[in-house]
């Protein structure tokens, strides 16, 4: 069934399969995104968490969303919220995938996650889905992992809620220069403007050994993955970050704002809040510290260069480093000359004064 759905997906959305980049991250949807969850919105569940819902009617075989996973050092038997991935690995997903309910019963599922690359996926509708319907993904490993189907949320009419919890319309995820994924602006963003908003899902992962989760408590004991493109913002290691995340810990939500004007197509970066103390960031911190030290030295060198460019002319003011040097010289020269012994009848090797 998954192969049938994948072929139907390729025929209806891509037209034909597209080549992948060498990194395995090059299969793009029509808008050019690695992450596209524009057909889905998030809603508060009756339990206080979040669930994914369809914005409009979606036909069987149609793509619900495209995305990228982060492989996590977590045991799937301890957590029903992670997805089974290749090679007995477990992953969290981008976009809204982390907030689908899951079931091991095919008759209860409305969507299926299909890997399309080493760390890429597409979610395909298993049947027609109505507007505002909660999305339930098929996970046939749940039963063997000892988990029951996750309870469904209350029905929503979607009124006024579709953009409240998640908005990543100003950004896109695409392959970066280092073979991974980065986040880039799809439009010009002004300083102080909202770049992205979203929600998080706490996971039983140790953030000291895993880089791909956010610190989500003041005591550094809770870790979470984020919606949209949030987990793909690269770190700035030279002090030039252009975004900053505001965490709302109790609500399990976040907002990312621009620290300066950002041009369309520019990569979005931020300073990882926990780079100072998480052991998994030790190497990044060393690179950051070295880069900042070099930047400080470069700034000092530039200041000295600028100073001497302005004070290198052969004048008495430059020699004495004083703009009032002429007045000082007029007062002090006679006294200094009076202290010089007579040089009458002597050969002077080097004048001074």
Coordinates of C-alpha atoms in Angstrom, one line a residue:
X1 CA 0.0 0.0 0.0
X2 CA 2.8 2.5 0.8
X3 CA 4.3 2.0 -2.7
X4 CA 0.9 2.5 -4.4
X5 CA 0.5 5.7 -2.4
X6 CA 4.0 6.9 -3.2
X7 CA 3.4 6.4 -6.9
X8 CA 0.1 8.2 -6.7
X9 CA 1.8 11.0 -4.8
X10 CA 4.5 11.3 -7.5
X11 CA 2.0 11.4 -10.3
X12 CA -0.3 14.0 -8.7
X13 CA 2.2 16.3 -7.1
X14 CA 5.6 16.0 -8.7
X15 CA 4.5 14.9 -12.1
X16 CA 7.6 12.7 -12.2
X17 CA 10.3 11.9 -9.7
X18 CA 12.9 14.6 -9.3
X19 CA 16.7 14.0 -8.9
X20 CA 18.1 14.3 -5.5
X21 CA 21.2 16.3 -4.5
X22 CA 24.3 14.5 -3.4
X23 CA 23.4 15.1 0.3
X24 CA 20.1 13.3 -0.2
X25 CA 18.3 16.5 0.7
X26 CA 17.5 17.7 -2.8
X27 CA 14.0 16.3 -3.5
X28 CA 11.9 19.5 -3.4
X29 CA 8.2 20.1 -3.6
X30 CA 6.7 22.5 -6.2
X31 CA 7.5 25.6 -4.0
X32 CA 11.1 24.5 -3.6
X33 CA 10.8 23.7 0.1
X34 CA 12.2 20.7 2.0
X35 CA 9.6 21.5 4.6
X36 CA 6.0 22.4 3.6
X37 CA 3.2 22.1 6.1
X38 CA 1.0 24.7 4.5
X39 CA -2.0 22.4 4.3
X40 CA -2.1 21.8 8.0
X41 CA -2.7 23.9 11.2
X42 CA -2.3 23.1 14.8
X43 CA -5.0 23.2 17.4
X44 CA -5.0 22.8 21.2
X45 CA -6.2 19.4 22.3
X46 CA -8.5 18.7 25.2
X47 CA -5.5 17.5 27.2
X48 CA -3.7 20.8 26.7
X49 CA -1.2 19.5 24.0
X50 CA -1.4 20.1 20.3
X51 CA -2.9 18.2 17.3
X52 CA -2.6 18.6 13.6
X53 CA -5.7 19.3 11.5
X54 CA -6.4 19.8 7.8
X55 CA -6.9 23.4 6.6
X56 CA -9.1 22.2 3.7
X57 CA -10.4 19.0 2.1
X58 CA -7.6 16.7 1.1
X59 CA -8.1 13.8 -1.4
X60 CA -6.9 10.3 -1.0
X61 CA -3.3 10.0 -2.3
X62 CA -2.7 13.7 -2.0
X63 CA 0.4 15.1 -0.2
X64 CA -0.3 16.4 3.3
X65 CA 3.2 17.7 4.0
X66 CA 6.8 17.3 3.1
X67 CA 9.6 17.4 5.7
X68 CA 12.9 16.4 7.1
X69 CA 13.6 14.3 10.3
X70 CA 16.1 14.6 13.0
X71 CA 17.5 11.3 14.2
X72 CA 17.4 11.1 18.0
X73 CA 19.3 9.0 20.6
X74 CA 16.0 7.7 22.1
X75 CA 14.6 4.3 22.5
X76 CA 11.3 3.9 20.8
X77 CA 9.9 1.6 23.4
X78 CA 10.1 4.5 25.9
X79 CA 8.3 7.1 23.8
X80 CA 5.3 6.8 21.4
X81 CA 6.0 10.3 20.0
X82 CA 9.0 9.3 17.9
X83 CA 8.8 7.8 14.5
X84 CA 10.5 4.5 13.5
X85 CA 13.2 5.2 10.9
X86 CA 15.5 3.0 8.9
X87 CA 18.1 0.8 10.7
X88 CA 16.1 0.6 14.0
X89 CA 16.6 4.3 14.5
X90 CA 14.0 6.8 15.8
X91 CA 13.3 10.3 14.7
X92 CA 11.3 13.5 15.2
X93 CA 9.8 15.3 12.3
X94 CA 9.6 18.9 11.0
X95 CA 6.5 20.9 10.2
X96 CA 3.4 19.6 12.0
X97 CA 4.3 15.9 11.8
X98 CA 5.2 15.7 15.5
X99 CA 1.6 16.6 16.4
X100 CA -0.3 13.9 14.4
X101 CA -2.0 11.4 16.6
X102 CA -0.8 7.8 15.9
X103 CA -2.5 4.5 15.6
X104 CA -1.4 1.0 14.6
X105 CA -4.8 0.2 13.1
X106 CA -5.0 1.0 9.4
X107 CA -8.8 1.5 9.5
X108 CA -8.3 4.3 12.1
X109 CA -5.5 6.1 10.2
X110 CA -5.9 9.0 7.7
X111 CA -2.3 9.5 6.8
X112 CA 0.9 7.6 6.3
X113 CA 4.6 8.8 6.6
X114 CA 6.7 7.6 3.6
X115 CA 10.5 8.1 3.6
X116 CA 11.7 9.6 0.4
X117 CA 15.4 10.0 1.3
X118 CA 17.9 9.3 4.0
X119 CA 16.3 11.9 6.3
X120 CA 13.3 13.1 4.2
X121 CA 9.6 12.1 4.3
X122 CA 6.3 12.8 2.6
X123 CA 2.9 12.4 4.4
X124 CA 0.2 11.0 2.1
X125 CA -3.5 10.9 2.7
X126 CA -4.8 7.3 3.0
X127 CA -8.4 8.5 2.4
X128 CA -10.3 11.7 1.8
X129 CA -9.9 14.1 4.7
X130 CA -12.4 16.7 5.6
X131 CA -11.6 20.4 6.5
X132 CA -10.5 20.7 10.2
X133 CA -10.3 17.0 10.6
X134 CA -7.7 15.7 13.0
X135 CA -4.9 13.9 11.3
X136 CA -4.0 10.4 12.5
X137 CA -0.8 8.8 11.1
X138 CA -0.4 5.0 10.7
X139 CA 2.4 3.6 12.9
X140 CA 2.3 -0.2 12.8
X141 CA 5.1 -0.4 15.4
X142 CA 3.0 1.1 18.2
X143 CA 1.6 -2.2 19.3
X144 CA 4.9 -4.1 19.3
X145 CA 6.4 -1.1 21.3
X146 CA 3.7 -1.6 23.9
X147 CA 1.7 1.5 23.2
X148 CA -2.1 1.9 22.6
X149 CA -3.5 4.3 20.0
X150 CA -3.2 7.8 21.2
X151 CA -6.6 9.3 22.1
X152 CA -8.3 11.6 19.6
X153 CA -8.8 15.3 20.4
X154 CA -12.1 17.1 20.4
X155 CA -13.6 18.2 17.0
X156 CA -12.6 21.7 15.9
X157 CA -14.3 24.1 13.5
X158 CA -11.0 25.9 13.0
X159 CA -12.5 29.3 13.4
X160 CA -9.8 31.9 14.0
X161 CA -7.2 29.2 15.0
X162 CA -5.5 28.3 11.8
X163 CA -2.5 30.7 12.1
X164 CA -2.4 31.1 15.9
X165 CA 0.0 28.4 16.9
X166 CA 2.3 28.0 13.9
X167 CA 3.5 30.3 11.1
X168 CA 6.6 29.5 9.1
X169 CA 5.4 31.2 5.9
X170 CA 8.4 33.6 5.8
X171 CA 11.0 30.9 5.8
X172 CA 12.1 27.8 3.9
X173 CA 14.4 24.9 4.7
X174 CA 16.8 23.9 2.0
X175 CA 20.3 22.3 1.7
X176 CA 23.0 24.4 3.2
X177 CA 26.7 24.8 2.3
X178 CA 27.7 22.1 4.8
X179 CA 25.7 19.2 3.5
X180 CA 22.8 19.6 6.0
X181 CA 19.7 21.7 6.2
X182 CA 19.5 25.5 6.8
X183 CA 16.7 28.0 7.0
X184 CA 16.4 30.9 4.7
X185 CA 14.2 34.0 4.4
X186 CA 11.6 33.9 1.6
X187 CA 11.0 37.6 1.8
X188 CA 12.6 40.7 3.3
X189 CA 12.2 40.8 7.1
X190 CA 12.6 44.0 9.1
X191 CA 14.4 44.3 12.4
X192 CA 12.1 43.3 15.2
X193 CA 9.6 41.5 12.9
X194 CA 8.3 38.0 13.7
X195 CA 10.2 35.4 11.6
X196 CA 8.5 32.2 12.7
X197 CA 6.2 31.1 15.5
X198 CA 5.5 27.6 16.6
X199 CA 5.1 25.0 19.3
X200 CA 7.2 22.3 20.9
X201 CA 6.9 18.7 21.9
X202 CA 8.8 17.6 25.0
X203 CA 10.7 14.3 24.4
X204 CA 12.7 12.0 26.7
X205 CA 16.0 12.9 25.1
X206 CA 19.2 14.0 26.9
X207 CA 20.1 17.3 25.3
X208 CA 23.6 17.1 26.6
X209 CA 24.3 14.4 24.0
X210 CA 21.8 15.4 21.3
X211 CA 22.1 18.7 19.5
X212 CA 18.7 18.6 17.9
X213 CA 16.5 19.5 20.8
X214 CA 15.7 22.8 22.6
X215 CA 16.3 23.4 26.3
X216 CA 12.8 23.7 27.7
X217 CA 13.1 24.3 31.4
X218 CA 15.0 26.6 33.7
X219 CA 16.6 23.7 35.5
X220 CA 17.8 22.2 32.2
X221 CA 16.0 18.9 32.7
X222 CA 13.4 19.2 29.9
X223 CA 14.1 18.9 26.2
X224 CA 11.8 19.4 23.2
X225 CA 11.6 19.4 19.5
X226 CA 9.9 22.2 17.6
X227 CA 7.4 22.7 14.8
X228 CA 7.9 24.2 11.4
X229 CA 11.6 24.8 10.4
X230 CA 12.7 25.8 14.0
X231 CA 15.1 22.9 14.5
X232 CA 17.1 23.7 11.3
X233 CA 18.3 27.2 12.2
X234 CA 22.1 27.0 12.1
X235 CA 24.2 28.5 14.9
X236 CA 26.1 31.8 14.3
X237 CA 29.6 31.3 15.7
X238 CA 31.0 34.8 15.1
X239 CA 28.4 37.0 16.8
X240 CA 26.6 37.8 13.5
X241 CA 23.3 35.9 14.3
X242 CA 20.3 37.6 12.8
X243 CA 17.4 36.0 14.8
X244 CA 16.6 35.3 18.4
X245 CA 14.1 32.9 19.9
X246 CA 11.7 33.8 22.7
X247 CA 10.6 30.7 24.6
X248 CA 7.2 30.5 26.4
X249 CA 8.0 27.5 28.5
X250 CA 4.6 26.9 30.2
X251 CA 2.6 27.3 27.0
X252 CA 5.1 25.1 25.0
X253 CA 5.3 27.8 22.3
X254 CA 8.0 30.0 20.8
X255 CA 8.5 33.0 18.7
X256 CA 11.5 33.8 16.5
X257 CA 12.3 37.5 15.8
X258 CA 14.7 39.3 13.5
X259 CA 17.6 41.1 15.3
X260 CA 18.2 43.2 12.2
X261 CA 16.9 43.7 8.7
X262 CA 17.2 40.4 6.8
X263 CA 17.2 40.2 3.0
X264 CA 15.3 37.7 0.9
X265 CA 17.3 34.5 0.5
X266 CA 19.6 35.3 3.5
X267 CA 20.3 32.4 5.8
X268 CA 18.7 32.7 9.2
X269 CA 20.9 32.0 12.2
X270 CA 20.8 32.4 15.9
X271 CA 23.0 31.9 19.0
X272 CA 22.2 28.6 20.7
X273 CA 21.1 29.5 24.3
X274 CA 22.8 26.5 25.8
X275 CA 26.1 26.7 23.9
X276 CA 27.8 27.8 27.1
X277 CA 27.1 24.6 29.0
X278 CA 25.8 21.7 26.9
X279 CA 28.5 19.1 26.4
X280 CA 27.3 18.3 22.8
X281 CA 28.1 21.9 21.9
X282 CA 31.6 21.8 23.3
X283 CA 33.2 21.9 19.8
X284 CA 30.9 24.6 18.6
X285 CA 31.7 26.7 21.7
X286 CA 35.4 26.3 21.0
X287 CA 34.9 27.5 17.4
X288 CA 32.7 30.3 18.6
X289 CA 35.1 31.5 21.3
X290 CA 38.0 31.4 18.8
X291 CA 36.0 33.3 16.2
X292 CA 35.0 36.0 18.7
X293 CA 38.6 36.4 19.9
X294 CA 39.7 36.8 16.3
X295 CA 37.0 39.3 15.7
X296 CA 38.0 41.2 18.8
X297 CA 41.6 41.3 17.6
X298 CA 40.6 42.3 14.1
X299 CA 38.5 45.1 15.5
X300 CA 41.4 46.3 17.6
X301 CA 43.8 46.1 14.7
X302 CA 41.3 48.1 12.5
X303 CA 41.0 50.8 15.2
X304 CA 44.8 51.1 15.4
X305 CA 45.1 51.2 11.6
X306 CA 42.5 53.9 11.4
X307 CA 44.2 55.9 14.2
X308 CA 47.6 55.8 12.6
X309 CA 46.1 56.6 9.1
X310 CA 44.8 59.8 10.7
X311 CA 48.0 60.5 12.8
X312 CA 50.9 59.5 10.5
X313 CA 51.7 62.9 9.0
X314 CA 55.3 64.2 10.0
X315 CA 54.1 67.0 12.3
X316 CA 55.0 67.9 15.8
X317 CA 51.4 67.2 16.9
X318 CA 51.7 63.6 15.5
X319 CA 55.1 63.1 17.1
X320 CA 53.9 64.2 20.5
X321 CA 50.4 62.7 20.1
X322 CA 48.9 66.0 21.3
X323 CA 46.9 68.5 19.3
X324 CA 48.4 71.3 21.5
X325 CA 51.9 70.2 20.7
X326 CA 52.9 73.6 19.2
X327 CA 52.1 75.5 22.4
X328 CA 53.9 72.9 24.5
X329 CA 57.0 73.1 22.3
X330 CA 57.1 76.8 22.4
X331 CA 57.1 76.7 26.2
X332 CA 59.4 73.7 26.7
X333 CA 62.0 74.0 23.9
X334 CA 64.0 76.8 25.5
X335 CA 64.3 74.9 28.8
X336 CA 65.4 71.7 27.1
X337 CA 68.0 73.5 24.9
X338 CA 69.4 75.2 28.1
X339 CA 70.2 71.8 29.5
X340 CA 72.3 70.8 26.4
X341 CA 76.1 71.1 27.0
X342 CA 78.2 73.2 24.7
X343 CA 79.1 71.4 21.5
X344 CA 81.6 74.0 20.3
X345 CA 84.6 72.5 18.6
X346 CA 82.9 69.0 18.6
X347 CA 81.6 66.8 15.8
X348 CA 77.9 65.9 16.3
X349 CA 77.1 62.4 15.4
X350 CA 73.3 62.6 16.0
X351 CA 71.2 65.6 16.8
X352 CA 68.3 65.2 19.2
X353 CA 65.5 67.3 20.6

